[in-house]
């Protein structure tokens, strides 16, 4: 009930042509199903094991997005049911995704993640490292680059949010001029529960919204989702 209500409210505020990814991380499969029954088809997860488990439990026409920090040794557990990996931020990771995808016989859609706020301990390539990353990725036949993704620094200051999003919009525009085979700039993935309206005003084409749909996440709870894979907590 509540999930449907939240989804309806968010949909009413989405700019045309902006896609909504419902971020279901830490939430049980039943919550995903509730959103699915309210018509939502694209979901985002940030842990490999949790994602693969939900894929097996839930309807096959769901479009799954991997949005979290991805360790190279976990890539082998992914498969062609992953519609888009948002968080490719280094060459070694891109190479492993390419290798696994080709081995399994598909091309993986990816976004390049940018750490626009230059925060330590945060995923994403620094803007100045993007040329080297894109040059390497373009050579990998198992990958199809669809655009860029970012998580901006946490702030409630809307002017500050806008400055980060605009910096991303500028990068996106520059990369768009370099489009080529398997290197397209269609998707600019930015904006979360607290800032997606600002992100849309700055050219976001894909927003990733979790808590505003599913409610606050409880990381302290010993849910079945994190149990069994201590390495992923
Ligand atoms: C958790 C998460 C989101 C959603 O965050 P909310 O604030 O709950 O909307 C979006 N993007 C990424 C990469 C996340 O990890």
Coordinates of C-alpha atoms and ligand atoms in Angstrom, one line a residue:
X1 CA 0.0 0.0 0.0
X2 CA 2.5 2.5 1.1
X3 CA 5.0 1.5 -1.5
X4 CA 2.4 2.1 -4.2
X5 CA 1.5 5.4 -2.7
X6 CA 5.1 6.5 -2.6
X7 CA 5.7 5.3 -6.2
X8 CA 2.7 7.2 -7.4
X9 CA 3.9 10.4 -5.7
X10 CA 7.3 10.1 -7.2
X11 CA 6.0 9.4 -10.6
X12 CA 3.9 12.5 -10.5
X13 CA 7.1 14.5 -10.0
X14 CA 9.3 12.8 -12.6
X15 CA 10.4 14.9 -15.6
X16 CA 9.4 13.4 -19.0
X17 CA 11.9 10.8 -20.3
X18 CA 13.5 10.3 -16.9
X19 CA 13.6 6.7 -15.9
X20 CA 13.0 5.7 -12.3
X21 CA 15.2 2.9 -10.8
X22 CA 13.7 1.7 -7.5
X23 CA 16.6 1.0 -5.2
X24 CA 15.6 -2.1 -3.2
X25 CA 18.8 -2.8 -1.4
X26 CA 18.4 -4.3 2.1
X27 CA 14.6 -4.7 1.4
X28 CA 13.0 -8.1 1.2
X29 CA 11.8 -9.6 -2.0
X30 CA 8.2 -9.0 -0.9
X31 CA 8.8 -5.2 -1.0
X32 CA 10.1 -5.5 -4.6
X33 CA 7.0 -7.5 -5.4
X34 CA 4.8 -4.8 -4.0
X35 CA 6.5 -2.2 -6.2
X36 CA 6.3 -4.6 -9.1
X37 CA 2.6 -5.0 -8.7
X38 CA 2.4 -1.2 -8.7
X39 CA 3.9 -1.3 -12.1
X40 CA 7.6 -0.7 -11.3
X41 CA 9.9 -2.8 -13.5
X42 CA 13.4 -1.4 -12.9
X43 CA 15.2 -2.1 -9.6
X44 CA 18.7 -1.3 -8.3
X45 CA 20.8 -3.3 -5.9
X46 CA 24.3 -2.8 -4.5
X47 CA 25.4 -6.2 -3.3
X48 CA 26.1 -9.0 -5.7
X49 CA 24.7 -11.9 -3.6
X50 CA 21.6 -10.0 -2.6
X51 CA 21.0 -9.1 -6.3
X52 CA 21.4 -12.6 -7.6
X53 CA 19.1 -14.0 -4.9
X54 CA 16.4 -11.5 -5.7
X55 CA 16.7 -12.2 -9.5
X56 CA 16.0 -15.8 -8.8
X57 CA 13.1 -15.1 -6.6
X58 CA 11.3 -12.4 -8.6
X59 CA 9.6 -12.1 -12.0
X60 CA 11.8 -12.5 -15.0
X61 CA 10.6 -9.3 -16.7
X62 CA 12.2 -7.1 -14.0
X63 CA 15.1 -5.0 -15.3
X64 CA 18.0 -5.3 -12.7
X65 CA 20.6 -2.6 -12.2
X66 CA 23.7 -3.0 -10.2
X67 CA 24.5 0.3 -8.6
X68 CA 27.1 -0.5 -5.8
X69 CA 30.8 -0.7 -5.4
X70 CA 31.7 -3.8 -7.3
X71 CA 34.7 -6.0 -6.3
X72 CA 36.5 -7.7 -9.2
X73 CA 36.2 -11.1 -7.6
X74 CA 32.4 -10.8 -7.5
X75 CA 32.0 -10.1 -11.2
X76 CA 31.9 -13.8 -12.0
X77 CA 28.6 -14.2 -10.2
X78 CA 26.8 -11.7 -12.5
X79 CA 25.2 -12.7 -15.7
X80 CA 23.3 -11.4 -18.6
X81 CA 20.2 -10.8 -16.5
X82 CA 21.9 -7.6 -15.2
X83 CA 20.6 -4.9 -17.5
X84 CA 23.0 -2.2 -16.5
X85 CA 26.0 -1.9 -14.2
X86 CA 26.2 1.7 -13.0
X87 CA 29.5 1.6 -11.1
X88 CA 32.4 0.9 -13.4
X89 CA 35.1 3.2 -12.2
X90 CA 38.5 1.5 -13.0
X91 CA 40.2 -0.3 -15.8
X92 CA 40.8 -3.5 -13.9
X93 CA 37.1 -3.8 -13.1
X94 CA 36.1 -3.0 -16.7
X95 CA 38.5 -5.7 -18.0
X96 CA 37.0 -8.3 -15.7
X97 CA 33.4 -7.5 -16.6
X98 CA 34.5 -7.7 -20.3
X99 CA 36.2 -11.0 -19.8
X100 CA 33.3 -12.6 -17.9
X101 CA 30.7 -11.3 -20.3
X102 CA 32.5 -12.6 -23.4
X103 CA 33.1 -15.9 -21.7
X104 CA 29.3 -16.2 -21.1
X105 CA 28.5 -14.9 -24.6
X106 CA 26.9 -11.5 -24.1
X107 CA 27.7 -7.8 -24.1
X108 CA 27.3 -6.0 -20.8
X109 CA 25.8 -2.6 -20.6
X110 CA 27.7 -0.3 -18.3
X111 CA 27.9 3.3 -17.0
X112 CA 31.1 4.9 -16.0
X113 CA 30.9 6.2 -12.4
X114 CA 32.5 9.5 -11.6
X115 CA 33.5 10.7 -8.2
X116 CA 32.6 14.3 -9.0
X117 CA 33.0 15.5 -5.4
X118 CA 36.5 13.9 -5.2
X119 CA 35.5 12.2 -1.9
X120 CA 37.8 9.7 -0.3
X121 CA 36.3 6.3 0.3
X122 CA 33.8 6.8 -2.4
X123 CA 33.5 4.9 -5.7
X124 CA 33.9 6.6 -9.0
X125 CA 36.8 7.7 -11.2
X126 CA 38.1 11.2 -10.6
X127 CA 37.2 13.4 -13.6
X128 CA 40.8 13.7 -14.7
X129 CA 41.1 9.9 -14.8
X130 CA 38.1 9.6 -17.1
X131 CA 40.0 9.9 -20.4
X132 CA 42.3 7.0 -19.6
X133 CA 39.3 4.9 -18.4
X134 CA 37.2 5.6 -21.5
X135 CA 40.1 4.9 -23.8
X136 CA 40.6 1.5 -22.2
X137 CA 36.9 0.7 -22.1
X138 CA 36.4 1.5 -25.7
X139 CA 38.8 -1.3 -26.6
X140 CA 36.8 -4.0 -24.7
X141 CA 34.3 -5.7 -27.0
X142 CA 32.3 -7.3 -24.2
X143 CA 31.2 -3.9 -22.9
X144 CA 28.7 -1.3 -24.2
X145 CA 29.0 2.0 -22.5
X146 CA 25.7 3.7 -22.1
X147 CA 26.6 6.8 -20.1
X148 CA 27.8 8.2 -16.8
X149 CA 26.7 7.8 -13.2
X150 CA 27.5 9.7 -10.0
X151 CA 26.7 10.0 -6.3
X152 CA 27.3 13.5 -5.3
X153 CA 28.6 14.5 -1.8
X154 CA 25.9 14.5 0.8
X155 CA 24.5 17.9 1.4
X156 CA 21.1 19.5 1.9
X157 CA 22.2 22.7 0.3
X158 CA 20.5 22.8 -3.0
X159 CA 22.9 25.2 -4.6
X160 CA 25.7 22.9 -3.8
X161 CA 23.8 19.9 -5.2
X162 CA 23.2 21.8 -8.3
X163 CA 26.9 22.7 -8.7
X164 CA 27.9 19.0 -8.6
X165 CA 25.1 17.9 -10.9
X166 CA 26.0 20.7 -13.4
X167 CA 29.6 19.6 -13.3
X168 CA 28.4 16.1 -14.3
X169 CA 26.2 17.5 -17.0
X170 CA 29.2 19.2 -18.5
X171 CA 31.3 16.0 -18.4
X172 CA 28.4 14.1 -20.0
X173 CA 28.2 16.7 -22.8
X174 CA 31.9 16.5 -23.5
X175 CA 31.8 12.7 -23.6
X176 CA 28.8 12.8 -25.9
X177 CA 30.9 14.4 -28.5
X178 CA 33.1 11.3 -28.5
X179 CA 30.4 8.8 -29.1
X180 CA 31.4 5.7 -31.2
X181 CA 30.8 2.0 -31.5
X182 CA 29.7 0.7 -28.1
X183 CA 30.4 4.1 -26.6
X184 CA 27.2 6.1 -26.3
X185 CA 26.1 8.8 -23.9
X186 CA 22.4 8.1 -23.5
X187 CA 22.1 7.8 -19.8
X188 CA 23.1 10.3 -17.1
X189 CA 22.3 8.4 -13.9
X190 CA 22.1 10.8 -11.0
X191 CA 19.7 11.8 -8.3
X192 CA 18.5 10.0 -5.2
X193 CA 15.6 10.4 -2.7
X194 CA 16.9 13.7 -1.3
X195 CA 18.0 15.4 -4.5
X196 CA 16.5 13.9 -7.6
X197 CA 14.4 16.9 -8.5
X198 CA 17.6 19.0 -8.6
X199 CA 19.3 16.3 -10.6
X200 CA 16.5 16.3 -13.2
X201 CA 16.8 20.0 -13.5
X202 CA 20.5 19.4 -14.4
X203 CA 19.9 16.9 -17.1
X204 CA 19.6 13.6 -15.2
X205 CA 18.0 10.9 -17.4
X206 CA 17.8 8.2 -14.7
X207 CA 17.2 8.6 -11.0
X208 CA 17.9 6.0 -8.4
X209 CA 15.4 6.2 -5.5
X210 CA 15.3 4.0 -2.5
X211 CA 14.1 5.3 0.8
X212 CA 11.5 7.6 -0.6
X213 CA 9.8 4.5 -2.1
X214 CA 10.6 1.7 0.4
X215 CA 11.2 3.7 3.6
X216 CA 14.4 4.1 5.6
X217 CA 16.8 1.2 5.5
X218 CA 17.7 -0.6 8.7
X219 CA 21.3 -1.8 8.5
X220 CA 21.4 -2.9 12.1
X221 CA 18.7 -5.6 11.6
X222 CA 20.0 -9.1 11.1
X223 CA 18.0 -9.7 7.9
X224 CA 18.3 -12.7 5.8
X225 CA 19.6 -10.5 3.1
X226 CA 23.0 -9.9 4.6
X227 CA 23.3 -13.1 6.5
X228 CA 25.4 -15.8 4.9
X229 CA 27.8 -13.5 3.2
X230 CA 29.8 -11.7 5.8
X231 CA 32.2 -10.4 3.2
X232 CA 29.5 -8.3 1.7
X233 CA 28.1 -6.6 4.7
Ligands
LIG1 C1 21.3 3.5 -1.8 C2 21.6 4.2 -3.1 C3 20.6 5.0 -3.8 C4 19.3 5.3 -3.2 O1 19.4 6.2 -2.1 P1 18.1 6.8 -1.4 O2 18.7 8.0 -0.7 O3 17.6 5.8 -0.5 O4 17.2 7.2 -2.4 C5 21.0 5.5 -5.0 N1 22.2 5.3 -5.6 C6 23.1 4.5 -5.0 C7 24.4 4.3 -5.7 C8 22.8 3.9 -3.7 O5 23.8 3.2 -3.2

